Amino acid sequence: MGVDNVIFSVDTAQNRLLALLVKRQSEPYIGDWSLPGTLVRKGESLEAAAYRILAEKLRVENLYLEQLYSFGGPHRDPREAPDSFGVRYLSVSYFALVRYEDAMLIADEGCEIDWHPLGTLPNLAFDHQDILSYGHRRLCNKLEYSPVAFDVLPDRFTLADLYQLYSTVLGENFTDYSNFRSRLLKLGFLADTGEKVCRGAGRPASLYRFDAEAFAPFRDKPLVFV
Amino acid sequence: MGVDNVIFSVDTAQNRLLALLVKRQSEPYIGDWSLPGTLVRKGESLEAAAYRILAEKLRVENLYLEQLYSFGGPHRDPREAPDSFGVRYLSVSYFALVRYEDAMLIADEGCEIDWHPLGTLPNLAFDHQDILSYGHRRLCNKLEYSPVAFDVLPDRFTLADLYQLYSTVLGENFTDYSNFRSRLLKLGFLADTGEKVCRGAGRPASLYRFDAEAFAPFRDKPLVFV
DNA sequence: TTAATTATAGTAAAAATTACTATAATTACA
DNA sequence: TGTAATTATAGTAATTTTTACTATAATTAA
């Protein structure tokens, strides 16, 4: 039984949504890119295994992680072989969003690992393309309905930072900046810190922080940010 | 590796949301109620196993089924014992909504099985209460955002039937009937068959059917029925 | 025949969304 | 130094959607 992670990050400098892939070093699919995965260890929970893979590939402080789906058809892996329970390889997938700027790739002994823009993905091993696509759908939904963005933004951020994260993930047909601003501000869980930052030309922007307490009443409500 | 099902139905005559439970006939938790479950067979997909349990407990034509979550902490089952993969018992749960009026319980050799109203559930075996609660949350969301209702309504139904299903599942603080009607009708995927039915006193109601083709543009869009 | 009952249509006020315009505060550069 | 470009922010009018109702239609019950 294995855990496979779909790990996303947003490169705000280049406006790209990225997925973390590792190159397989053994058969089957040797040399192909795949999702980082692992077998679950004795006594280890699924979530613990998911965090462990992530920590083996990435040094990162700020992230959001949740279970995605379990893929377990009998023909998904050529390694298929009966075992004591009469089942074949099962993959429980998790999806994560991490802060790109902080994430340090851990490249141990020749293990190739890299970020890949969602637009130009290589062919993936196993059914990992399906898993990744499913993870992408979930990421979009999560962003629209949950405050996951604030797990990967810095503690203090501008509304432009927030907007850029949203529009990079959700694509072109996203609300315009002005309306996004007023909607978010009206919700009342973005607290203006009073501080300003200058980023290149133009009027300085206010730094906001996410007020988790003020967000509490929205928990588990269908709250749409788009 | 096992599959456990959270199977819901709506008793419209009594306005109750029901879950299907079976009484355990072996240790651990012997005599307690639990979700219907099974071990996955050699060469069987997870979904196939989920449909198989359902078919073993219930004769029913109309249903909706989807994967819920995988529960796999190392301490969830007292039966825990290491196996060849180094993992413990894992439960992949599925949730289903079936048409109550058609569903025939299959009671084989002394296997106790019954519908239980969500309000008055007994103590459940293992972590099945958690799984059931999670399934209930998912059911509410599904109903609000997807056309699952039409999988368990008869082919032709009145708007009152539809409203009753929604309000039974989603509870008291649900939109009023009049606004529910106009919202649904405006969406344009309910086709008036022209037929009328009399149900007790009052003006006869139109029978509608779900027009899957007209619904197509809404697929995967965040469509709120509430 | 009248009252009760259920289905359906419609509507006015409130709220939310959308597509903008205007203004403020900074940097870039001629 | 002054003017243009740039970015942030505020505001607003038109439209659409939602909400809380009222009115009317078609049937059964008495």
Short mmCIF file of C-alpha atoms (C1' of nucleotides) in Angstrom, two decimals:
data_model
loop_
_atom_site.label_atom_id
_atom_site.label_comp_id
_atom_site.label_asym_id
_atom_site.label_seq_id
_atom_site.Cartn_x
_atom_site.Cartn_y
_atom_site.Cartn_z
CA MET A 1 0.00 0.00 0.00
CA GLY A 2 1.47 3.32 -1.07
CA VAL A 3 0.92 7.02 -0.76
CA ASP A 4 1.46 9.34 -3.72
CA ASN A 5 1.56 13.11 -3.38
CA VAL A 6 0.43 15.75 -5.82
CA ILE A 7 2.44 18.75 -4.67
CA PHE A 8 1.64 22.13 -6.17
CA SER A 9 3.25 25.50 -5.82
CA VAL A 10 2.79 28.86 -7.51
CA ASP A 11 5.77 30.68 -8.96
CA THR A 12 4.47 34.21 -8.68
CA ALA A 13 7.49 35.72 -10.42
CA GLN A 14 6.65 33.85 -13.59
CA ASN A 15 2.92 33.37 -13.06
CA ARG A 16 3.09 29.62 -13.31
CA LEU A 17 1.44 26.78 -11.47
CA LEU A 18 3.96 24.01 -10.81
CA ALA A 19 3.81 20.36 -9.82
CA LEU A 20 6.64 18.47 -8.15
CA LEU A 21 7.82 15.36 -10.03
CA VAL A 22 10.58 12.82 -9.43
CA LYS A 23 12.32 10.70 -12.04
CA ARG A 24 11.90 6.98 -11.47
CA GLN A 25 15.13 5.11 -10.77
CA SER A 26 13.83 1.55 -11.00
CA GLU A 27 11.50 -0.55 -13.08
CA PRO A 28 8.77 -0.25 -14.05
CA TYR A 29 8.69 3.07 -15.93
CA ILE A 30 12.39 3.63 -15.17
CA GLY A 31 13.47 7.09 -16.33
CA ASP A 32 9.91 8.44 -16.49
CA TRP A 33 8.67 11.24 -14.29
CA SER A 34 6.23 10.34 -11.54
CA LEU A 35 4.57 11.71 -8.43
CA PRO A 36 6.67 11.45 -5.28
CA GLY A 37 5.43 8.38 -3.41
CA THR A 38 6.31 5.81 -0.81
CA LEU A 39 5.10 2.62 0.76
CA VAL A 40 3.36 3.12 4.08
CA ARG A 41 5.46 1.89 6.98
CA LYS A 42 4.41 -0.40 9.77
CA GLY A 43 2.49 1.58 12.36
CA GLU A 44 2.43 4.71 10.26
CA SER A 45 -0.77 6.57 9.46
CA LEU A 46 -1.56 7.51 5.87
CA GLU A 47 -1.25 11.20 6.61
CA ALA A 48 2.08 10.66 8.36
CA ALA A 49 3.35 8.85 5.28
CA ALA A 50 2.20 11.73 3.09
CA TYR A 51 4.05 14.27 5.25
CA ARG A 52 7.12 12.00 5.26
CA ILE A 53 7.39 11.85 1.45
CA LEU A 54 6.98 15.57 1.29
CA ALA A 55 9.69 16.13 3.87
CA GLU A 56 12.03 13.77 2.01
CA LYS A 57 11.76 15.81 -1.18
CA LEU A 58 11.23 19.32 0.08
CA ARG A 59 12.30 21.57 2.91
CA VAL A 60 9.32 23.86 3.41
CA GLU A 61 7.60 25.50 6.36
CA ASN A 62 4.27 26.60 4.96
CA LEU A 63 1.95 24.18 3.33
CA TYR A 64 -1.55 22.85 3.07
CA LEU A 65 -2.12 19.08 2.73
CA GLU A 66 -5.18 16.89 2.48
CA GLN A 67 -6.16 13.46 1.24
CA LEU A 68 -7.21 13.34 -2.39
CA TYR A 69 -8.46 9.93 -3.48
CA SER A 70 -7.61 6.24 -3.37
CA PHE A 71 -6.79 4.60 -6.66
CA GLY A 72 -6.90 0.86 -6.51
CA GLY A 73 -8.01 -0.83 -9.70
CA PRO A 74 -6.33 -4.20 -10.15
CA HIS A 75 -4.59 -3.25 -13.40
CA ARG A 76 -3.00 0.05 -12.54
CA ASP A 77 0.53 -1.19 -11.88
CA PRO A 78 2.48 -3.78 -13.89
CA ARG A 79 4.04 -4.92 -10.59
CA GLU A 80 0.69 -6.38 -9.59
CA ALA A 81 1.09 -9.48 -7.53
CA PRO A 82 -1.25 -11.13 -5.10
CA ASP A 83 -0.45 -10.60 -1.45
CA SER A 84 -1.73 -11.90 1.84
CA PHE A 85 -4.90 -9.80 1.78
CA GLY A 86 -5.77 -10.73 -1.79
CA VAL A 87 -5.41 -7.18 -3.02
CA ARG A 88 -3.02 -5.49 -5.39
CA TYR A 89 -1.14 -2.25 -5.07
CA LEU A 90 -3.31 0.55 -3.73
CA SER A 91 -2.35 4.20 -3.93
CA VAL A 92 -3.81 6.64 -1.47
CA SER A 93 -3.08 10.06 -2.93
CA TYR A 94 -2.65 13.34 -1.08
CA PHE A 95 -2.50 16.79 -2.49
CA ALA A 96 -0.46 19.64 -1.12
CA LEU A 97 0.08 23.30 -1.83
CA VAL A 98 3.42 24.70 -0.67
CA ARG A 99 5.03 28.13 -0.69
CA TYR A 100 7.28 28.15 -3.75
CA GLU A 101 9.66 30.83 -2.56
CA ASP A 102 10.55 28.89 0.59
CA ALA A 103 10.56 25.38 -0.81
CA MET A 104 14.05 23.90 -1.07
CA LEU A 105 14.30 20.81 -3.27
CA ILE A 106 16.19 17.97 -1.61
CA ALA A 107 18.27 16.19 -4.23
CA ASP A 108 19.83 13.13 -2.62
CA GLU A 109 22.08 10.60 -4.34
CA GLY A 110 21.28 11.17 -7.99
CA CYS A 111 17.55 11.32 -7.38
CA GLU A 112 16.26 13.70 -10.01
CA ILE A 113 13.46 15.93 -8.79
CA ASP A 114 11.98 19.14 -10.17
CA TRP A 115 9.05 21.50 -10.52
CA HIS A 116 7.13 21.23 -13.79
CA PRO A 117 4.69 23.85 -15.11
CA LEU A 118 1.20 22.41 -15.48
CA GLY A 119 1.09 23.43 -19.12
CA THR A 120 4.08 21.36 -20.21
CA LEU A 121 4.00 18.11 -18.27
CA PRO A 122 5.94 15.10 -19.52
CA ASN A 123 4.32 11.66 -19.78
CA LEU A 124 3.96 10.32 -16.28
CA ALA A 125 4.44 6.79 -14.94
CA PHE A 126 1.53 4.54 -13.90
CA ASP A 127 -1.79 6.40 -13.73
CA HIS A 128 -0.09 9.43 -12.23
CA GLN A 129 -1.43 11.76 -14.92
CA ASP A 130 -4.97 10.93 -13.79
CA ILE A 131 -4.06 11.52 -10.16
CA LEU A 132 -2.43 14.82 -10.99
CA SER A 133 -5.41 16.01 -13.03
CA TYR A 134 -7.72 15.10 -10.20
CA GLY A 135 -5.47 16.98 -7.79
CA HIS A 136 -5.57 20.04 -10.03
CA ARG A 137 -9.36 20.06 -10.00
CA ARG A 138 -9.30 19.79 -6.22
CA LEU A 139 -6.79 22.62 -5.92
CA CYS A 140 -9.05 24.93 -7.93
CA ASN A 141 -12.06 24.05 -5.81
CA LYS A 142 -10.17 24.42 -2.56
CA LEU A 143 -8.90 27.81 -3.53
CA GLU A 144 -12.39 28.99 -4.40
CA TYR A 145 -14.04 27.68 -1.26
CA SER A 146 -11.41 27.55 1.48
CA PRO A 147 -8.74 29.79 2.90
CA VAL A 148 -5.87 27.58 1.68
CA ALA A 149 -4.20 30.54 0.01
CA PHE A 150 -3.26 31.96 3.40
CA ASP A 151 -1.31 28.81 4.26
CA VAL A 152 1.15 29.52 1.48
CA LEU A 153 1.22 33.30 1.45
CA PRO A 154 3.63 35.07 3.77
CA ASP A 155 2.25 36.24 7.07
CA ARG A 156 1.76 39.72 5.63
CA PHE A 157 0.78 40.11 2.01
CA THR A 158 -0.72 42.65 -0.33
CA LEU A 159 -4.06 42.21 -2.06
CA ALA A 160 -2.12 42.07 -5.32
CA ASP A 161 -0.16 39.06 -3.98
CA LEU A 162 -3.40 37.35 -3.13
CA TYR A 163 -4.95 38.17 -6.47
CA GLN A 164 -1.94 36.91 -8.34
CA LEU A 165 -2.06 33.58 -6.54
CA TYR A 166 -5.73 33.20 -7.39
CA SER A 167 -5.46 34.21 -11.00
CA THR A 168 -2.40 32.07 -11.64
CA VAL A 169 -4.16 28.96 -10.36
CA LEU A 170 -7.63 29.68 -11.69
CA GLY A 171 -6.58 31.09 -15.04
CA GLU A 172 -7.72 33.90 -17.26
CA ASN A 173 -11.48 33.90 -16.81
CA PHE A 174 -11.10 35.13 -13.27
CA THR A 175 -12.80 38.18 -11.79
CA ASP A 176 -11.10 41.50 -12.31
CA TYR A 177 -8.80 42.82 -9.63
CA SER A 178 -11.01 45.66 -8.45
CA ASN A 179 -14.02 43.47 -7.72
CA PHE A 180 -11.84 40.77 -6.16
CA ARG A 181 -10.52 43.41 -3.77
CA SER A 182 -13.88 44.71 -2.67
CA ARG A 183 -15.34 41.23 -2.26
CA LEU A 184 -12.48 39.99 -0.10
CA LEU A 185 -12.34 43.13 2.00
CA LYS A 186 -16.09 43.08 2.62
CA LEU A 187 -15.84 39.55 4.03
CA GLY A 188 -13.91 41.03 6.92
CA PHE A 189 -11.23 38.46 7.65
CA LEU A 190 -8.37 40.37 6.06
CA ALA A 191 -6.88 42.70 8.62
CA ASP A 192 -4.99 45.76 7.43
CA THR A 193 -1.72 45.89 9.34
CA GLY A 194 -1.26 49.57 8.51
CA GLU A 195 2.15 48.84 7.01
CA LYS A 196 2.91 49.73 3.41
CA VAL A 197 5.30 48.27 0.86
CA CYS A 198 6.63 49.70 -2.37
CA ARG A 199 7.11 47.18 -5.13
CA GLY A 200 8.67 48.94 -8.11
CA ALA A 201 6.70 51.89 -9.40
CA GLY A 202 3.32 53.00 -8.18
CA ARG A 203 1.50 53.77 -5.00
CA PRO A 204 2.58 51.66 -2.02
CA ALA A 205 0.28 48.78 -1.14
CA SER A 206 -1.13 47.97 2.27
CA LEU A 207 -0.01 44.75 3.93
CA TYR A 208 -2.84 42.57 5.17
CA ARG A 209 -2.87 39.46 7.31
CA PHE A 210 -5.42 36.66 7.48
CA ASP A 211 -7.51 36.92 10.64
CA ALA A 212 -8.36 33.30 11.45
CA GLU A 213 -10.70 34.31 14.25
CA ALA A 214 -12.74 36.56 11.98
CA PHE A 215 -12.86 33.76 9.44
CA ALA A 216 -14.29 31.24 11.93
CA PRO A 217 -17.97 31.96 11.15
CA PHE A 218 -17.30 31.07 7.50
CA ARG A 219 -15.84 27.63 8.31
CA ASP A 220 -17.69 24.89 6.43
CA LYS A 221 -19.90 27.41 4.70
CA PRO A 222 -19.92 27.52 0.93
CA LEU A 223 -17.93 30.72 0.58
CA VAL A 224 -17.03 31.65 -2.97
CA PHE A 225 -14.02 33.86 -3.62
CA VAL A 226 -14.25 34.00 -7.38
CA MET B 1 -7.83 -3.88 2.99
CA GLY B 2 -11.56 -3.29 3.29
CA VAL B 3 -14.32 -1.18 1.88
CA ASP B 4 -17.04 0.30 4.10
CA ASN B 5 -20.19 1.89 2.74
CA VAL B 6 -22.20 4.77 4.11
CA ILE B 7 -25.58 4.14 2.50
CA PHE B 8 -28.24 6.82 2.82
CA SER B 9 -31.86 6.94 1.79
CA VAL B 10 -34.69 9.38 2.36
CA ASP B 11 -38.01 8.15 3.69
CA THR B 12 -40.25 10.82 2.21
CA ALA B 13 -43.38 9.48 3.92
CA GLN B 14 -41.88 10.22 7.32
CA ASN B 15 -39.44 12.95 6.35
CA ARG B 16 -36.43 11.13 7.67
CA LEU B 17 -32.90 10.67 6.48
CA LEU B 18 -31.79 7.08 7.05
CA ALA B 19 -28.48 5.22 7.12
CA LEU B 20 -28.11 1.49 6.56
CA LEU B 21 -26.43 -0.41 9.40
CA VAL B 22 -25.64 -4.08 10.02
CA LYS B 23 -25.19 -5.77 13.36
CA ARG B 24 -21.77 -7.32 13.81
CA GLN B 25 -21.78 -11.09 14.23
CA SER B 26 -18.15 -11.59 15.23
CA GLU B 27 -15.50 -10.03 17.40
CA PRO B 28 -14.47 -7.32 17.81
CA TYR B 29 -17.52 -5.19 18.61
CA ILE B 30 -19.79 -8.23 18.34
CA GLY B 31 -23.44 -7.20 18.65
CA ASP B 32 -22.76 -3.56 17.81
CA TRP B 33 -24.10 -1.82 14.74
CA SER B 34 -21.62 -0.99 11.99
CA LEU B 35 -21.41 0.16 8.40
CA PRO B 36 -21.77 -2.61 5.83
CA GLY B 37 -18.25 -3.54 4.74
CA THR B 38 -16.14 -6.23 3.14
CA LEU B 39 -12.57 -7.14 2.37
CA VAL B 40 -11.53 -6.41 -1.19
CA ARG B 41 -11.13 -9.57 -3.25
CA LYS B 42 -8.20 -10.54 -5.41
CA GLY B 43 -8.44 -8.75 -8.73
CA GLU B 44 -11.39 -6.64 -7.64
CA SER B 45 -11.42 -2.86 -7.94
CA LEU B 46 -12.37 -0.75 -4.94
CA GLU B 47 -15.51 0.50 -6.62
CA ALA B 48 -16.51 -3.03 -7.58
CA ALA B 49 -16.15 -4.06 -3.96
CA ALA B 50 -18.33 -1.13 -2.89
CA TYR B 51 -21.06 -2.11 -5.35
CA ARG B 52 -20.76 -5.73 -4.22
CA ILE B 53 -21.40 -4.96 -0.53
CA LEU B 54 -24.33 -2.82 -1.48
CA ALA B 55 -25.79 -5.58 -3.65
CA GLU B 56 -25.32 -8.11 -0.85
CA LYS B 57 -27.41 -6.01 1.55
CA LEU B 58 -29.88 -4.30 -0.72
CA ARG B 59 -31.86 -4.93 -3.88
CA VAL B 60 -32.15 -1.52 -5.48
CA GLU B 61 -32.17 -0.15 -9.01
CA ASN B 62 -31.58 3.54 -8.54
CA LEU B 63 -28.60 4.82 -6.71
CA TYR B 64 -25.68 7.18 -6.64
CA LEU B 65 -22.30 6.01 -5.35
CA GLU B 66 -18.89 7.61 -4.98
CA GLN B 67 -15.70 7.19 -3.01
CA LEU B 68 -15.65 9.04 0.30
CA TYR B 69 -12.33 8.81 2.08
CA SER B 70 -9.66 6.34 3.16
CA PHE B 71 -9.24 5.83 6.88
CA GLY B 72 -6.01 4.12 7.78
CA GLY B 73 -4.55 5.18 11.10
CA PRO B 74 -2.65 2.35 12.75
CA HIS B 75 -4.88 2.29 15.83
CA ARG B 76 -8.34 2.23 14.35
CA ASP B 77 -9.02 -1.50 14.66
CA PRO B 78 -8.23 -3.75 17.62
CA ARG B 79 -7.55 -6.54 15.09
CA GLU B 80 -4.43 -4.69 14.02
CA ALA B 81 -1.69 -7.07 13.05
CA PRO B 82 1.34 -6.57 10.84
CA ASP B 83 1.10 -8.04 7.38
CA SER B 84 3.42 -8.53 4.46
CA PHE B 85 3.32 -4.90 3.39
CA GLY B 86 3.92 -3.54 6.85
CA VAL B 87 0.54 -1.87 7.00
CA ARG B 88 -2.51 -2.38 9.15
CA TYR B 89 -6.16 -2.53 8.24
CA LEU B 90 -7.17 0.20 5.83
CA SER B 91 -10.76 1.14 5.14
CA VAL B 92 -11.66 2.82 1.89
CA SER B 93 -15.14 4.20 2.41
CA TYR B 94 -17.81 4.85 -0.20
CA PHE B 95 -21.01 6.76 0.19
CA ALA B 96 -24.25 5.98 -1.58
CA LEU B 97 -27.72 7.44 -1.86
CA VAL B 98 -30.45 4.97 -2.82
CA ARG B 99 -34.17 5.22 -3.52
CA TYR B 100 -35.82 4.22 -0.27
CA GLU B 101 -39.14 3.14 -1.76
CA ASP B 102 -37.46 0.59 -4.05
CA ALA B 103 -34.75 -0.65 -1.72
CA MET B 104 -35.38 -4.18 -0.45
CA LEU B 105 -33.27 -5.20 2.51
CA ILE B 106 -31.61 -8.60 2.06
CA ALA B 107 -31.64 -10.42 5.39
CA ASP B 108 -29.63 -13.60 5.02
CA GLU B 109 -28.97 -16.21 7.74
CA GLY B 110 -29.63 -14.21 10.86
CA CYS B 111 -27.67 -11.20 9.65
CA GLU B 112 -29.42 -8.25 11.24
CA ILE B 113 -29.62 -5.21 8.99
CA ASP B 114 -31.78 -2.09 9.14
CA TRP B 115 -32.29 1.56 8.32
CA HIS B 116 -31.58 3.98 11.17
CA PRO B 117 -32.73 7.62 11.28
CA LEU B 118 -29.77 9.97 11.47
CA GLY B 119 -31.16 11.57 14.60
CA THR B 120 -31.15 8.41 16.70
CA LEU B 121 -28.08 6.43 15.78
CA PRO B 122 -26.75 3.74 18.13
CA ASN B 123 -23.08 3.56 19.09
CA LEU B 124 -21.18 2.26 16.10
CA ALA B 125 -18.26 -0.17 15.92
CA PHE B 126 -14.69 0.91 15.10
CA ASP B 127 -14.49 4.50 13.86
CA HIS B 128 -17.67 4.08 11.87
CA GLN B 129 -19.37 7.06 13.52
CA ASP B 130 -16.65 9.31 12.11
CA ILE B 131 -17.02 7.78 8.68
CA LEU B 132 -20.78 8.19 8.78
CA SER B 133 -20.55 11.83 9.87
CA TYR B 134 -18.12 12.52 7.08
CA GLY B 135 -20.50 10.83 4.65
CA HIS B 136 -23.36 12.98 5.88
CA ARG B 137 -21.38 16.15 5.23
CA ARG B 138 -20.58 14.90 1.74
CA LEU B 139 -24.21 14.04 1.07
CA CYS B 140 -25.30 17.57 1.94
CA ASN B 141 -22.65 19.07 -0.31
CA LYS B 142 -23.40 16.72 -3.17
CA LEU B 143 -27.07 17.54 -3.03
CA GLU B 144 -26.37 21.24 -3.11
CA TYR B 145 -23.90 21.12 -5.97
CA SER B 146 -24.73 18.08 -8.10
CA PRO B 147 -27.77 16.49 -9.63
CA VAL B 148 -27.61 13.40 -7.39
CA ALA B 149 -31.25 13.86 -6.39
CA PHE B 150 -32.36 12.78 -9.83
CA ASP B 151 -30.61 9.43 -9.45
CA VAL B 152 -32.93 8.50 -6.60
CA LEU B 153 -36.15 10.22 -7.64
CA PRO B 154 -38.52 8.35 -9.93
CA ASP B 155 -38.23 9.12 -13.63
CA ARG B 156 -41.14 11.57 -13.33
CA PHE B 157 -41.52 13.59 -10.17
CA THR B 158 -43.25 16.70 -8.92
CA LEU B 159 -41.43 19.78 -7.71
CA ALA B 160 -42.84 19.02 -4.27
CA ASP B 161 -41.13 15.59 -4.36
CA LEU B 162 -37.87 17.27 -5.22
CA TYR B 163 -38.28 19.91 -2.54
CA GLN B 164 -39.12 17.32 0.08
CA LEU B 165 -35.96 15.36 -0.70
CA TYR B 166 -33.86 18.50 -0.39
CA SER B 167 -35.44 19.77 2.78
CA THR B 168 -35.34 16.38 4.50
CA VAL B 169 -31.63 16.06 3.89
CA LEU B 170 -30.63 19.67 4.36
CA GLY B 171 -32.90 20.40 7.30
CA GLU B 172 -35.02 23.30 8.44
CA ASN B 173 -33.00 26.30 7.40
CA PHE B 174 -33.62 25.55 3.76
CA THR B 175 -35.05 27.98 1.21
CA ASP B 176 -38.81 28.25 1.05
CA TYR B 177 -40.67 26.17 -1.51
CA SER B 178 -41.70 29.01 -3.77
CA ASN B 179 -38.18 30.29 -4.33
CA PHE B 180 -36.81 26.77 -4.69
CA ARG B 181 -39.33 26.22 -7.48
CA SER B 182 -38.49 29.32 -9.46
CA ARG B 183 -34.75 28.83 -9.08
CA LEU B 184 -34.85 25.24 -10.31
CA LEU B 185 -37.21 25.99 -13.17
CA LYS B 186 -35.13 28.92 -14.36
CA LEU B 187 -32.07 26.68 -14.66
CA GLY B 188 -33.86 24.93 -17.49
CA PHE B 189 -32.96 21.28 -17.00
CA LEU B 190 -36.30 20.24 -15.57
CA ALA B 191 -38.63 19.33 -18.40
CA ASP B 192 -42.38 19.53 -17.83
CA THR B 193 -43.88 16.30 -19.17
CA GLY B 194 -47.33 17.88 -19.34
CA GLU B 195 -48.73 15.11 -17.16
CA LYS B 196 -50.46 15.91 -13.90
CA VAL B 197 -50.91 13.93 -10.70
CA CYS B 198 -53.32 14.40 -7.84
CA ARG B 199 -51.91 13.61 -4.43
CA GLY B 200 -54.71 13.94 -1.88
CA ALA B 201 -56.40 17.31 -1.86
CA GLY B 202 -55.35 20.34 -3.81
CA ARG B 203 -54.51 21.33 -7.33
CA PRO B 204 -52.80 18.59 -9.38
CA ALA B 205 -49.02 18.94 -9.75
CA SER B 206 -47.05 18.78 -12.97
CA LEU B 207 -44.69 15.88 -13.44
CA TYR B 208 -41.18 16.85 -14.45
CA ARG B 209 -38.22 14.84 -15.58
CA PHE B 210 -34.52 15.61 -15.38
CA ASP B 211 -33.13 16.58 -18.77
CA ALA B 212 -29.53 15.37 -18.66
CA GLU B 213 -28.71 17.01 -21.98
CA ALA B 214 -29.89 20.41 -20.81
CA PHE B 215 -27.89 19.92 -17.63
CA ALA B 216 -24.65 19.24 -19.52
CA PRO B 217 -23.45 22.88 -19.58
CA PHE B 218 -23.64 22.92 -15.77
CA ARG B 219 -21.41 19.86 -15.29
CA ASP B 220 -18.44 20.66 -13.06
CA LYS B 221 -19.68 24.20 -12.51
CA PRO B 222 -20.36 25.34 -8.99
CA LEU B 223 -24.13 25.25 -9.23
CA VAL B 224 -25.93 25.95 -6.00
CA PHE B 225 -29.45 24.65 -5.51
CA VAL B 226 -30.04 25.97 -2.03
"C1'" DT C 1 -71.66 25.05 -2.55
"C1'" DT C 2 -68.20 26.40 0.41
"C1'" DA C 3 -63.99 25.67 2.80
"C1'" DA C 4 -59.69 23.63 2.90
"C1'" DT C 5 -55.77 22.28 0.41
"C1'" DT C 6 -52.09 22.13 -2.72
"C1'" DA C 7 -49.72 24.01 -6.96
"C1'" DT C 8 -48.23 27.70 -9.34
"C1'" DA C 9 -47.30 32.58 -10.82
"C1'" DG C 10 -45.81 36.90 -9.84
"C1'" DT C 11 -43.75 40.95 -7.60
"C1'" DA C 12 -41.43 44.57 -4.90
"C1'" DA C 13 -37.60 45.39 -1.90
"C1'" DA C 14 -33.03 44.17 -0.78
"C1'" DA C 15 -28.60 42.43 -1.82
"C1'" DA C 16 -24.96 41.06 -4.74
"C1'" DT C 17 -22.45 41.24 -8.99
"C1'" DT C 18 -20.43 43.47 -12.87
"C1'" DA C 19 -18.18 46.67 -15.62
"C1'" DC C 20 -16.53 50.46 -15.20
"C1'" DT C 21 -14.45 55.54 -13.74
"C1'" DA C 22 -11.97 58.50 -10.64
"C1'" DT C 23 -8.44 59.52 -7.49
"C1'" DA C 24 -4.17 58.82 -4.68
"C1'" DA C 25 0.64 57.92 -4.02
"C1'" DT C 26 4.52 56.41 -5.68
"C1'" DT C 27 8.65 55.78 -9.37
"C1'" DA C 28 10.80 56.68 -14.09
"C1'" DC C 29 12.76 59.72 -16.96
"C1'" DA C 30 13.29 63.84 -20.01
"C1'" DT D 1 12.23 69.58 -11.31
"C1'" DG D 2 8.17 68.50 -13.62
"C1'" DT D 3 5.49 65.30 -16.25
"C1'" DA D 4 4.27 60.73 -17.54
"C1'" DA D 5 3.76 56.16 -16.34
"C1'" DT D 6 2.54 52.99 -12.85
"C1'" DT D 7 0.27 50.78 -9.20
"C1'" DA D 8 -3.19 50.90 -5.32
"C1'" DT D 9 -7.44 52.07 -3.88
"C1'" DA D 10 -12.24 53.99 -3.69
"C1'" DG D 11 -16.47 54.50 -5.61
"C1'" DT D 12 -20.58 54.06 -8.55
"C1'" DA D 13 -24.38 53.09 -11.74
"C1'" DA D 14 -26.55 49.41 -14.23
"C1'" DT D 15 -27.75 44.85 -14.03
"C1'" DT D 16 -28.83 40.53 -12.03
"C1'" DT D 17 -30.01 37.58 -8.20
"C1'" DT D 18 -32.07 36.64 -3.94
"C1'" DT D 19 -35.59 37.05 -0.55
"C1'" DA D 20 -39.90 37.47 1.51
"C1'" DC D 21 -43.90 37.76 0.34
"C1'" DT D 22 -49.01 37.98 -2.11
"C1'" DA D 23 -52.31 36.43 -5.48
"C1'" DT D 24 -54.50 33.09 -8.21
"C1'" DA D 25 -55.67 28.37 -10.03
"C1'" DA D 26 -57.32 23.74 -9.67
"C1'" DT D 27 -58.43 20.21 -7.10
"C1'" DT D 28 -60.69 17.40 -2.82
"C1'" DA D 29 -63.48 17.29 1.63
"C1'" DA D 30 -67.54 18.22 3.90
#
